[in-house]
Short mmCIF file of C-alpha atoms in Angstrom, two decimals:
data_model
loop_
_atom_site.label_atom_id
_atom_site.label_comp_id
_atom_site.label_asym_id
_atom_site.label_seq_id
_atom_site.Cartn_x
_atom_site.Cartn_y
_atom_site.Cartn_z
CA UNK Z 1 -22.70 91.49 -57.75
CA UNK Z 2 -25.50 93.04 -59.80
CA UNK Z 3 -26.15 95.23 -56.73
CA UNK Z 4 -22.66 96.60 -57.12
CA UNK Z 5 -23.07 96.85 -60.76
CA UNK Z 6 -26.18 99.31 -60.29
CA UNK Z 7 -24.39 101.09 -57.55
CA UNK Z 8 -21.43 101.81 -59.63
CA UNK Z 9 -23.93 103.08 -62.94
CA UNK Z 10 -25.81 105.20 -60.57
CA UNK Z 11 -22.61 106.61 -59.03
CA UNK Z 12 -20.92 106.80 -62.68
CA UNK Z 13 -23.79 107.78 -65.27
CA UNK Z 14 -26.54 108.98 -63.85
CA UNK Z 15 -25.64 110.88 -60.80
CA UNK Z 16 -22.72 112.01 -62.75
CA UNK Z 17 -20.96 114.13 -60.49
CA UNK Z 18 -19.93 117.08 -62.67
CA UNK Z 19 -22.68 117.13 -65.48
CA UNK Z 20 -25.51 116.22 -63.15
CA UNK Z 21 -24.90 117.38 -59.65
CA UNK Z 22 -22.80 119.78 -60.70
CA UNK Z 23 -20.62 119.41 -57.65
CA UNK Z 24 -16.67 120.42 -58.22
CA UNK Z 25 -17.53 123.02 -61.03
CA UNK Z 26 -13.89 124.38 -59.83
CA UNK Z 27 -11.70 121.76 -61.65
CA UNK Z 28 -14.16 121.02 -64.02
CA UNK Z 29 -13.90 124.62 -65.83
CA UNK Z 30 -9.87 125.07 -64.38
CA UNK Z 31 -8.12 122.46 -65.42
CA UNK Z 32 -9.88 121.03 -68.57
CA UNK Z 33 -8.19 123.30 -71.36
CA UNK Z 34 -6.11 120.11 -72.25
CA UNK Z 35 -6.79 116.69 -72.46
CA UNK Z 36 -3.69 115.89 -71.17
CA UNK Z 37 -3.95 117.76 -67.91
CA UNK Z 38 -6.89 116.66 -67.46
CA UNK Z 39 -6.27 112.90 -66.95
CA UNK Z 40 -3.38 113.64 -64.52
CA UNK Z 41 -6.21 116.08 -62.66
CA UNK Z 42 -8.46 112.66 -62.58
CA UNK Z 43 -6.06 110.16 -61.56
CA UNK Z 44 -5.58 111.70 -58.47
CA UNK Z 45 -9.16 112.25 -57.98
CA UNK Z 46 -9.98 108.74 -58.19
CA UNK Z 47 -6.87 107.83 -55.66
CA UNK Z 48 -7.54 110.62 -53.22
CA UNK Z 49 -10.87 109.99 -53.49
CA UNK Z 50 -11.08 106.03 -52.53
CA UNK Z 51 -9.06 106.68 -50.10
CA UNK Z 52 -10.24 109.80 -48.64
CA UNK Z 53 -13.68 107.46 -48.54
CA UNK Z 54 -12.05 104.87 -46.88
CA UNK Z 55 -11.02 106.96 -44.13
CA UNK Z 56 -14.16 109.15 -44.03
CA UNK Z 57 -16.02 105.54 -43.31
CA UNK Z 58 -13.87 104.50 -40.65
CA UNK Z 59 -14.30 107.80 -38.67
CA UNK Z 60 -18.04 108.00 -39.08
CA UNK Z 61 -18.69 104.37 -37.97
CA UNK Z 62 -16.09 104.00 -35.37
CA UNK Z 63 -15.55 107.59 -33.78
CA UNK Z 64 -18.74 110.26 -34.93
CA UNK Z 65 -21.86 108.05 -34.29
CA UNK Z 66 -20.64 106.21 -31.43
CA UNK Z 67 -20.37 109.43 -29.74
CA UNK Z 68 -23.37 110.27 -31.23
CA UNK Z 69 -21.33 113.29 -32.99
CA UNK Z 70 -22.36 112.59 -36.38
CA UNK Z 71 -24.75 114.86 -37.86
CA UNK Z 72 -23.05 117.82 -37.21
CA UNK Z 73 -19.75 117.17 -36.85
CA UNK Z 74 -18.94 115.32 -40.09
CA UNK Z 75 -18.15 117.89 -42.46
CA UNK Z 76 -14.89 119.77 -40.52
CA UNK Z 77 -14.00 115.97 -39.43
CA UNK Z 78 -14.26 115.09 -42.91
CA UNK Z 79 -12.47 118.17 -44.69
CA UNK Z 80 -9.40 117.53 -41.82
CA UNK Z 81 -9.14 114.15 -42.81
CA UNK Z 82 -8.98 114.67 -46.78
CA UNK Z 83 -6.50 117.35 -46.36
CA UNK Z 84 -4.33 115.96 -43.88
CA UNK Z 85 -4.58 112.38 -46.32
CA UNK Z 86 -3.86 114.51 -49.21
CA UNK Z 87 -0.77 115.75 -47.26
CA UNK Z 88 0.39 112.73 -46.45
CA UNK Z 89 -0.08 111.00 -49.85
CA UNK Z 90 1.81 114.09 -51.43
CA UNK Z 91 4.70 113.17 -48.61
CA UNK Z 92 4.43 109.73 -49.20
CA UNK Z 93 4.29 109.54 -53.27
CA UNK Z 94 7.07 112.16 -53.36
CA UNK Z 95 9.61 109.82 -51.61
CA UNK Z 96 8.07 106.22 -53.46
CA UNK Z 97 8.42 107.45 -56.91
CA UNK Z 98 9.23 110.44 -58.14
CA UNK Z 99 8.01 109.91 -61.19
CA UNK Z 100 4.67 109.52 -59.94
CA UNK Z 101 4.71 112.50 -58.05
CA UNK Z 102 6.02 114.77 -60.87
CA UNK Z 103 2.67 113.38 -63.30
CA UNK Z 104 0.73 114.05 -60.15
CA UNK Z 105 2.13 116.38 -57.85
CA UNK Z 106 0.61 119.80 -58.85
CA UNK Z 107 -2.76 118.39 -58.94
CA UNK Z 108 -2.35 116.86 -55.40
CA UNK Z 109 -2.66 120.46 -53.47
CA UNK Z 110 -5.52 121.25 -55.96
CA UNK Z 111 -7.84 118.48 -54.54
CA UNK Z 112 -7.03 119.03 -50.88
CA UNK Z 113 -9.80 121.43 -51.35
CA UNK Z 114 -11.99 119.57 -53.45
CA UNK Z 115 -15.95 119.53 -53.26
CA UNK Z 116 -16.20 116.59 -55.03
CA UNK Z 117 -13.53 114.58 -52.70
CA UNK Z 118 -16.00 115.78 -49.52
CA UNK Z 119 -19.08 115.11 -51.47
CA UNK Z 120 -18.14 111.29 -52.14
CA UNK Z 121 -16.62 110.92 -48.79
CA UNK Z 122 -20.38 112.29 -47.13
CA UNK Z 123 -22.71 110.68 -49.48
CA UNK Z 124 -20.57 107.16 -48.73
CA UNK Z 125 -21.12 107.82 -45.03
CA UNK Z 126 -25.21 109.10 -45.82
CA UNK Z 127 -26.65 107.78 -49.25
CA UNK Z 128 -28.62 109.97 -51.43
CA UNK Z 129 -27.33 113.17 -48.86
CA UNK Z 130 -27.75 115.74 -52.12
CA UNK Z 131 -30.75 114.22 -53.18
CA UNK Z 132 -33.38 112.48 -50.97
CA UNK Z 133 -32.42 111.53 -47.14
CA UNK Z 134 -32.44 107.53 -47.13
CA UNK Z 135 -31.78 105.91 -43.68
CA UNK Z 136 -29.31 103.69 -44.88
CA UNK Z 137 -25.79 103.09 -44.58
CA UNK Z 138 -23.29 101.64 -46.77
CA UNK Z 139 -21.00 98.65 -45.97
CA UNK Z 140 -17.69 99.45 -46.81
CA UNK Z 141 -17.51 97.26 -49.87
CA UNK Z 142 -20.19 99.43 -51.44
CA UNK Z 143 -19.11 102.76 -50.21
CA UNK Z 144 -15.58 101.70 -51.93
CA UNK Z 145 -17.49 100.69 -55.08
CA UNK Z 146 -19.60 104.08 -55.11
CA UNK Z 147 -16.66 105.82 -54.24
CA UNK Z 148 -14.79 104.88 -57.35
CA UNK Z 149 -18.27 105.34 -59.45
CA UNK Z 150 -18.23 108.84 -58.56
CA UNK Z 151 -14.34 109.08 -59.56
CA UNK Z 152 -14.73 107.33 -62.78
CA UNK Z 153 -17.79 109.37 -63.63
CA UNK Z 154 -15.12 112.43 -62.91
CA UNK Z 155 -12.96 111.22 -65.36
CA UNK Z 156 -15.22 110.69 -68.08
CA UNK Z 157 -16.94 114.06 -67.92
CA UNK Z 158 -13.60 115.64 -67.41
CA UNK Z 159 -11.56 114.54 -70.03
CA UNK Z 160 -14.72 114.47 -72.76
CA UNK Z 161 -15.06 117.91 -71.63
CA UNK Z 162 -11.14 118.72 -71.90
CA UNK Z 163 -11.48 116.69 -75.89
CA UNK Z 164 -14.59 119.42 -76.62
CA UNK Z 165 -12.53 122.33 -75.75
CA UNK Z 166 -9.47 121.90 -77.55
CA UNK Z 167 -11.66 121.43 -80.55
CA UNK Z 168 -13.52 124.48 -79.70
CA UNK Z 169 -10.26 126.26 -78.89
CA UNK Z 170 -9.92 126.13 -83.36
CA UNK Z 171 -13.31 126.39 -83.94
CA UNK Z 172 -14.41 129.45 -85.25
CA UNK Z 173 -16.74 131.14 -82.63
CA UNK Z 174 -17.83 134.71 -81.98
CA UNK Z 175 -15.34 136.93 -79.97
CA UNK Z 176 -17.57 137.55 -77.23
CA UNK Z 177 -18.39 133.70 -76.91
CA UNK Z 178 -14.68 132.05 -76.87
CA UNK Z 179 -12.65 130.58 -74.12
CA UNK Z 180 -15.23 130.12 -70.75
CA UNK Z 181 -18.86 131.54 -72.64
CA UNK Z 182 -18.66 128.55 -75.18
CA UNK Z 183 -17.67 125.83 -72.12
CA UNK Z 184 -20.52 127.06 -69.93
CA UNK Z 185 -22.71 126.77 -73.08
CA UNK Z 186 -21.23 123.74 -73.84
CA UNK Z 187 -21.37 122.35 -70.22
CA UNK Z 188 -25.26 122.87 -70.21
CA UNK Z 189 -25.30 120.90 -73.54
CA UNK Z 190 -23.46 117.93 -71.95
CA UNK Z 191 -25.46 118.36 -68.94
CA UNK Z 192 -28.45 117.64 -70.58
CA UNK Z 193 -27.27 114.82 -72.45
CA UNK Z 194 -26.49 112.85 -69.64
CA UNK Z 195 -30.21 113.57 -68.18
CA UNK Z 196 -30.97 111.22 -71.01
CA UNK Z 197 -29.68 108.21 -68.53
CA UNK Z 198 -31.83 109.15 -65.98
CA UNK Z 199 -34.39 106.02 -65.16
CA UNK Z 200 -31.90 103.57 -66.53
CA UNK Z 201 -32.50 100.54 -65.04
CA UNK Z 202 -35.43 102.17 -62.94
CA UNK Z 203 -32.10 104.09 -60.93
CA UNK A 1 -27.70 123.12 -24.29
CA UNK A 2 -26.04 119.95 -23.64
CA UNK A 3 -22.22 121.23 -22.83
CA UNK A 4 -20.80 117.56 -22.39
CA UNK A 5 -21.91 117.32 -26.50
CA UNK A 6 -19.91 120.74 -26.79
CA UNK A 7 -16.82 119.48 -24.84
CA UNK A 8 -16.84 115.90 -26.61
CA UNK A 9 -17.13 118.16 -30.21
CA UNK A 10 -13.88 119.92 -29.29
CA UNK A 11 -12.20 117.33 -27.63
CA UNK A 12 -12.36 115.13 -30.84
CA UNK A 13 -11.90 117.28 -33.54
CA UNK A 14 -8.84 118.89 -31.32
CA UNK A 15 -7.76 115.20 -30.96
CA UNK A 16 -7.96 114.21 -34.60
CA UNK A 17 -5.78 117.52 -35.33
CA UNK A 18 -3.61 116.88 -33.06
CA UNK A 19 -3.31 113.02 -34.56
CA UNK A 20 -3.16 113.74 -37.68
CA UNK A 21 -0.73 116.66 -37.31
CA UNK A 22 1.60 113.87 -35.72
CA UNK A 23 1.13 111.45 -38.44
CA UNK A 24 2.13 114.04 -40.85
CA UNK A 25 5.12 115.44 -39.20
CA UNK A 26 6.10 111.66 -38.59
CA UNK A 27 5.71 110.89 -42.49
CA UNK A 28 7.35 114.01 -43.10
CA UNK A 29 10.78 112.58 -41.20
CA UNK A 30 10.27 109.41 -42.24
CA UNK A 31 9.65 109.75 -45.64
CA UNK A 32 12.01 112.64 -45.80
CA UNK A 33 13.58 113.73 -49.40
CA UNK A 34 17.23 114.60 -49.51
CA UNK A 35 17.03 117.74 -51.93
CA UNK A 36 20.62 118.68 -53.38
CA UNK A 37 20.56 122.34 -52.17
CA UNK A 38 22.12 123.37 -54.81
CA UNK A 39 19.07 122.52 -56.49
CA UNK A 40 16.66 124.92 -54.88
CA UNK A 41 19.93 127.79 -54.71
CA UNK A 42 19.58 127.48 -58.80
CA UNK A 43 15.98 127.77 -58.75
CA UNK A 44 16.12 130.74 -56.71
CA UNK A 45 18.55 132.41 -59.48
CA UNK A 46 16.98 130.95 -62.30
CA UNK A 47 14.23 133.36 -64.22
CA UNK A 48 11.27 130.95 -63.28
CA UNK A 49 10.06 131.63 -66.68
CA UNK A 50 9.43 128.29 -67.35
CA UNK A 51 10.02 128.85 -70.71
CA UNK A 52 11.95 125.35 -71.87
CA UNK A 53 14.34 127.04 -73.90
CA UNK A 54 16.50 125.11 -72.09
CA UNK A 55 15.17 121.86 -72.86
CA UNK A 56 13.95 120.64 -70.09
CA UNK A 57 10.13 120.94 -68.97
CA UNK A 58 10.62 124.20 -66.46
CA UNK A 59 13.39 125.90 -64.31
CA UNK A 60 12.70 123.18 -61.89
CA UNK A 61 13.78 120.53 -64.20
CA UNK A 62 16.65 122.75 -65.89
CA UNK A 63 17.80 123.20 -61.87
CA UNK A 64 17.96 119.71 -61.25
CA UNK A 65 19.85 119.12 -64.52
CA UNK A 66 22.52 121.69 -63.85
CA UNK A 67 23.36 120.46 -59.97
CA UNK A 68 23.35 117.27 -61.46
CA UNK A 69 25.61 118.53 -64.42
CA UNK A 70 23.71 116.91 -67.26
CA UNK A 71 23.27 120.21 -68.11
CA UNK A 72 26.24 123.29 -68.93
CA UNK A 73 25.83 126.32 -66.92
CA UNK A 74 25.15 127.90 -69.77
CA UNK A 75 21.91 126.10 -69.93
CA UNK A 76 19.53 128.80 -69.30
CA UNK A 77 19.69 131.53 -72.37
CA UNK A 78 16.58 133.46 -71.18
CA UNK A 79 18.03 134.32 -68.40
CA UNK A 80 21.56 135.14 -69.74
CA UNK A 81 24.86 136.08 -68.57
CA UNK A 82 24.01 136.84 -65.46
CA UNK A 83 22.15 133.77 -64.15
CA UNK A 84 25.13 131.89 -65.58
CA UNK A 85 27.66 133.98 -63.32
CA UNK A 86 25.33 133.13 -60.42
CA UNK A 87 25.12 129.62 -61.37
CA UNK A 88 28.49 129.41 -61.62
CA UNK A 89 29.26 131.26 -58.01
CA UNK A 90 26.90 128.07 -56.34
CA UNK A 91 28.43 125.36 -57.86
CA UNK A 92 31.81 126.74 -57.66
CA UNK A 93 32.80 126.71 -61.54
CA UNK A 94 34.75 129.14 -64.10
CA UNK A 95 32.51 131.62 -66.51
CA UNK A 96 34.03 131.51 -69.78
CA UNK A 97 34.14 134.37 -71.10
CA UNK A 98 31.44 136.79 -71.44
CA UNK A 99 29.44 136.84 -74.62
CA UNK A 100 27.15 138.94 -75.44
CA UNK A 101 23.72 138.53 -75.00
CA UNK A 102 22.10 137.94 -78.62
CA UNK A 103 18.75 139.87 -79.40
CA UNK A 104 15.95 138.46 -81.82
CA UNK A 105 15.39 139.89 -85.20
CA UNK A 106 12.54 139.82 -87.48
CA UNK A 107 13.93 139.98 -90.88
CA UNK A 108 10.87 140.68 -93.04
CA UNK A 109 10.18 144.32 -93.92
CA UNK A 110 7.07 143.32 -96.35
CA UNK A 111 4.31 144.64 -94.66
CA UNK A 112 0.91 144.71 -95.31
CA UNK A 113 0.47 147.22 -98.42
CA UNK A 114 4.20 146.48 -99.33
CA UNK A 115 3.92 143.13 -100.06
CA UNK A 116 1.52 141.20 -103.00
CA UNK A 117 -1.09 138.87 -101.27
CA UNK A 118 -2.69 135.79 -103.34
CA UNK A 119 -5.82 136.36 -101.41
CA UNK A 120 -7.65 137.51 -98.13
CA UNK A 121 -7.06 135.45 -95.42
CA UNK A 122 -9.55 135.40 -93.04
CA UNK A 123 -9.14 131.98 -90.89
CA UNK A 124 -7.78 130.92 -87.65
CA UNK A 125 -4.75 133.59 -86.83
CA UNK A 126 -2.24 131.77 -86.68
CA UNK A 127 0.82 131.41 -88.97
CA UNK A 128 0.98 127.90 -89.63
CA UNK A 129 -2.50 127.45 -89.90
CA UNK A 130 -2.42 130.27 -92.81
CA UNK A 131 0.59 128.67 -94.50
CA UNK A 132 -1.90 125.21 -94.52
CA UNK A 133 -4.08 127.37 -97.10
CA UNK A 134 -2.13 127.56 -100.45
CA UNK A 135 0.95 128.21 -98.59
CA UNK A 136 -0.44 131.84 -97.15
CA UNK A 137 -1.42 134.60 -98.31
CA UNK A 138 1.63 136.46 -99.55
CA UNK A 139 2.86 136.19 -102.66
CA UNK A 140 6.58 135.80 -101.54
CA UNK A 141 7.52 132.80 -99.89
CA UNK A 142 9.66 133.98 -97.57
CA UNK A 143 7.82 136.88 -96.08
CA UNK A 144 6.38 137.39 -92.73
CA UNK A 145 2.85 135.52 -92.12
CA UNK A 146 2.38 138.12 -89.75
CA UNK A 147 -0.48 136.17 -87.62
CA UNK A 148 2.16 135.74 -84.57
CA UNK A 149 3.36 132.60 -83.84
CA UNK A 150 5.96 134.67 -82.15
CA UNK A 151 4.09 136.14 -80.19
CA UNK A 152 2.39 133.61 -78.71
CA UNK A 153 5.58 131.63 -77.69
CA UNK A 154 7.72 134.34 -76.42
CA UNK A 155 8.27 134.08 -72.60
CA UNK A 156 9.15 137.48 -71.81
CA UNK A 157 6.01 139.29 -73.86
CA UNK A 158 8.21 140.75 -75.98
CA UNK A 159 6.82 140.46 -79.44
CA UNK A 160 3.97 142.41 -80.89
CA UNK A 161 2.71 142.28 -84.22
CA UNK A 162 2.19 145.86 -85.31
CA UNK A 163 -0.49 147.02 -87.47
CA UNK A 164 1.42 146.50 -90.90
CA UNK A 165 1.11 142.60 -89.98
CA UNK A 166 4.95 142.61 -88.84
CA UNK A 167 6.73 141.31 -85.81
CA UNK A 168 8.25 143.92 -83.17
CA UNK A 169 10.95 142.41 -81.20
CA UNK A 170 11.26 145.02 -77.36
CA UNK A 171 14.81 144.50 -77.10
CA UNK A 172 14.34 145.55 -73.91
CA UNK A 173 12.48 142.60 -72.86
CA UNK A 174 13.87 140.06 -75.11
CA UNK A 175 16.63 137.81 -73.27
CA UNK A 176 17.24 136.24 -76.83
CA UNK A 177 16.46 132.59 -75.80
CA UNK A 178 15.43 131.98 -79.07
CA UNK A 179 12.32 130.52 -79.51
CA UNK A 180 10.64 132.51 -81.80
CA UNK A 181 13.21 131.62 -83.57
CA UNK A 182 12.26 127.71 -83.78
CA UNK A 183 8.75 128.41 -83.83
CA UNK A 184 8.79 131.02 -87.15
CA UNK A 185 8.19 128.45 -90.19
CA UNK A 186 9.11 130.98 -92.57
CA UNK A 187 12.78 131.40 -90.86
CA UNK A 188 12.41 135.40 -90.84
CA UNK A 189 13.73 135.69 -86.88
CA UNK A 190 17.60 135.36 -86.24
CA UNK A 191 19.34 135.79 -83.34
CA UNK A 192 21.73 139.09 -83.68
CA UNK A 193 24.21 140.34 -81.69
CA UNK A 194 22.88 143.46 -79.40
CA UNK A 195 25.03 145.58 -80.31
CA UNK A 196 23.85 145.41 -84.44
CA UNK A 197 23.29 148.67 -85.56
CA UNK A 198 21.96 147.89 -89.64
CA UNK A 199 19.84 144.94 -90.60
CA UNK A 200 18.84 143.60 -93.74
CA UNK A 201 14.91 142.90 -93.65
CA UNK A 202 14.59 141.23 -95.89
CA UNK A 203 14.69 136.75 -95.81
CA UNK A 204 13.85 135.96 -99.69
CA UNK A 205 17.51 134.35 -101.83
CA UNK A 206 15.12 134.58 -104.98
CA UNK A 207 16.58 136.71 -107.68
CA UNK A 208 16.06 140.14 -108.00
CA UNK A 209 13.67 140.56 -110.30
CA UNK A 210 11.27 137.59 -108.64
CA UNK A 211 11.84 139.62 -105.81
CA UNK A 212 10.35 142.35 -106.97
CA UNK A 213 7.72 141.58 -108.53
CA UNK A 214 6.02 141.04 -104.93
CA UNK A 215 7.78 143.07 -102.56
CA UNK A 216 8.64 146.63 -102.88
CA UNK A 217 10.89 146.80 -100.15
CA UNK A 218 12.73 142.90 -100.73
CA UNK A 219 16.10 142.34 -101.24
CA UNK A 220 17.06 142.75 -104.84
CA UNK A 221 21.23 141.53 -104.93
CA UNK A 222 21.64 144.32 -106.48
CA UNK A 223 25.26 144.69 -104.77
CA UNK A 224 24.72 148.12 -104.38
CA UNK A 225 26.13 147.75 -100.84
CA UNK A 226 28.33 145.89 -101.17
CA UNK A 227 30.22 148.36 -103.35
CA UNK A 228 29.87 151.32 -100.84
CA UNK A 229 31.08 149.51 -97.75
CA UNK A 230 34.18 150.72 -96.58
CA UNK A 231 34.90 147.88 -94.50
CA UNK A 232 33.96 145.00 -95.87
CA UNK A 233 31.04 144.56 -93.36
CA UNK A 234 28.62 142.99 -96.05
CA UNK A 235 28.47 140.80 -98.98
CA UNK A 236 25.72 139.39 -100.96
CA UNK A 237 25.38 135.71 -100.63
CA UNK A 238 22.46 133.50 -102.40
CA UNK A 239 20.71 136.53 -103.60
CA UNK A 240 20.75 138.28 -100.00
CA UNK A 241 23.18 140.57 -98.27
CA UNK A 242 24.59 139.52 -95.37
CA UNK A 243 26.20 141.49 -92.77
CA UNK A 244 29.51 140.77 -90.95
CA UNK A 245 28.35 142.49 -87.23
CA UNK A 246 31.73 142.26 -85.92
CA UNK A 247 32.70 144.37 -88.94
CA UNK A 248 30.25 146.61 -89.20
CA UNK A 249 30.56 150.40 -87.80
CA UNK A 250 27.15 151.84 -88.40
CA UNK A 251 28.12 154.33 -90.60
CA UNK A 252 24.90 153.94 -92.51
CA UNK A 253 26.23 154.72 -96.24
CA UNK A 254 24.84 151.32 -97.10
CA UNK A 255 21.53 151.97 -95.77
CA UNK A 256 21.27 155.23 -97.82
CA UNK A 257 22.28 153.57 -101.16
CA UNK A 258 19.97 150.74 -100.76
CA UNK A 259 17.56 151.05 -103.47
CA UNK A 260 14.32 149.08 -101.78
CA UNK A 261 15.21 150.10 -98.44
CA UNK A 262 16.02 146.90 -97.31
CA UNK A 263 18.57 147.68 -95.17
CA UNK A 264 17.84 149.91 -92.16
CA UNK A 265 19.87 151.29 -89.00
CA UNK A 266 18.29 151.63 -85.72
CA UNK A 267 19.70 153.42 -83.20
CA UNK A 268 21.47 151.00 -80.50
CA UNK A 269 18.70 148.75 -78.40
CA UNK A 270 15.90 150.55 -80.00
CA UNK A 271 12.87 148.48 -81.20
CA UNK A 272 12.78 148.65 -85.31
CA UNK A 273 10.32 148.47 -87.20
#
């Protein structure tokens, strides 16, 4: 249990996604003028995302290294599976509930594309892939429970991010500064801030 | 080389393509949405603004509503008459009759220099934020803020603030949906008919002499109009003339006798200032 605990606070906190790997800058900067917005952005992120890991898994441990296709062959497979899921989902959620699909539906085309989506979906299938190469594999419990660290950790930069910039959006601010200037600025703040959990628990 | 590793490459990804394309068409039937057609026939007509005007959260939503009749035909004012005659051709219903397309009107002519201000202001532009500090910086209440609320919620880009702090409304581009309307806290936008020739700019019912003691160009009552009208057209009511458009020829005597130049004629469709 503990192990999953660490696994998720690594995932979450300290290999933030956004503010420390800085991996899906796209959506970050695009889509967090409004909180609101923002939280339907990471709702799908954290669906598509377990699931698009889920899948990922299955393919790598069953189909790419039995036929010893793996290490080069993972990132198309990978990037065909998310976007057909993310089809299918969008197909799927549309019919279900409509309701559903009108909260989520324009973001759902947004992360077909996502960085972040293929990111968690490789570093589930090869731990520490951005960072250092570790010959280990996740069990599928723990590639679920990273999986949703990652998305969580999405969420939270996201939508702090989104609450900064509406406040900035009043804010009095030099001309040449407003609008993306200030949120790069303040990105790099927030960045740093979350360097701060670095070596937390020894992760 | 190893060209059996090439081969098995293709072979799979081709083969999770072509599975996956499969699954997807198969969803895609099974999980099949009936769409009214109407529905996307609307859309298609509609001005894709997505202004809400209408109500409801885009033209997708106001499309569904008006196949599904919880909304009149009439719903969409942005996109006027003739969306409603198209609307009306799909989902095989009688136009009523045609009325004319109403135009937004900024009725403020207190400009900057015309008007007494209370103070600089110097904050966030934006009228409501302005009115926040000691109700703005004009001296008359009614005025125009001139820090474009307008401007920022018209659809069509037709509002500018000009460079005497006053709204101008491109009648050419407004579709008089009216939402400048809502959004002005002060009131000073109305909805006219197009084919107004004279305005009154002028929004404050104060008396006369309140009136002018901070705007040279307000409306005094002084009924001066009123009394060289030939047909009737306008009348001072609450401290404010008011003009009867259906009445009204354009002759312009009232505009010449008006003492604060208040009232104004503009020649037809022409953006006034």
């Amino acid at each position: 249990m503990g192990r999953y605990f660490l696994l998720f606070l690594a995932a979450f906190l300290i290999n933030n996604i956004l503010l420390i790997r800085f991996i899906a800058l796209c959506p970050f900067f695009g889509v967090s003028s409004k909180v609101e917005t923002s939280i339907g952005m990471s709702m799908a992120v954290i669906f598509v995302m377990a699931m698009a890991t889920m899948v990922c898994w299955l393919v790598w441990n069953f189909l790419l290294i039995p036929l010893k296709l793996g290490e080069f062959l993972y990132i198309p497979a990978f990037i065909l599976i998310i976007a057909a899921l993310v089809q299918f989902v969008e197909i799927v959620i549309r019919k279900v509930s409509p309701a559903l699909f009108r909260a989520m539906g324009i973001y759902l085309p947004l992360i077909t594309t996502n960085c972040a989506v293929l990111a968690a979906a490789t570093e589930s299938v090869k731990p520490g892939f951005f960072k250092l190469n570790i010959q280990y594999g996740y069990a599928i419990p723990e590639a679920l429970v990273y999986t949703l660290g990652v998305a969580v950790g999405f969420t939270l930069a996201i939508v702090m991010f989104a609450a900064i910039r509406e406040r900035m959006e009043v804010a009095p601010i030099p001309g040449p500064l407003k609008g993306y200037p200030s949120a790069f600025i303040m990105a790099g703040l927030a960045s740093l801030a979350f360097m701060g959990f670095a070596g937390l628990f020894g992760l | 080389m190893d060209v059996s590793l090439i081969i098995k490459a293709t072979l799979v990804l081709s083969g999770m393509g072509l599975v996956l394309g499969a699954l997807l068409a198969v969803a895609s039937n099974f999980f099949a949405v009936e769409i009214d057609p109407r529905v996307e026939r609307i859309l298609e007509v509609l001005p894709g603004l997505n202004c809400g005007a209408c109500g409801y959260a885009g033209c997708e939503g106001a499309a569904e509503g008006i196949a599904k009749e919880e909304a009149p035909i009439t719903a969409c004012t942005a996109g006027g008459h003739e969306v409603t005659e198209q609307v009306a051709v799909i989902l095989g219903k009688e136009v009523e009759a045609k009325g004319v397309p109403p135009k937004a009107q900024a009725r403020c002519g207190g400009g900057r220099g015309k008007v007494a201000l209370r103070y600089i202001y110097d904050g966030e532009v934006s009228c409501h934020m302005a009115q926040q500090v000691a109700c703005g910086p004009l001296l008359c209440p009614y005025g125009c803020l001139g820090f474009g609320d307008c401007v920022e919620v018209c659809p069509l880009g037709a509002i500018t603030i000009g460079e005497d702090h006053l709204p101008r409304i491109d009648w050419e581009r407004c579709r008089g949906c009216g939402l400048c309307v809502e959004t002005c806290l002060r009131n000073i936008i109305a909805l006219v008919p197009e084919t107004s020739q004279v305005d009154v700019f002028c929004s404050s019912p104060e008396k006369g002499k309140a009136v002018r003691s901070v705007c040279e160009v307000g409306c005094i009552a002084c009924k001066s109009c009123e009394k060289v009208c030939e047909f009737d057209a306008i009348k001072v009511e609450n401290n404010l003339a008011v003009i009867d458009y259906d009445k009204c020829t354009g002759c312009g005597k009232c505009v010449e006798k008006c003492p604060t130049k208040c009232l104004v004629a503009y020649p037809k469709k022409d953006t006034k200032s």
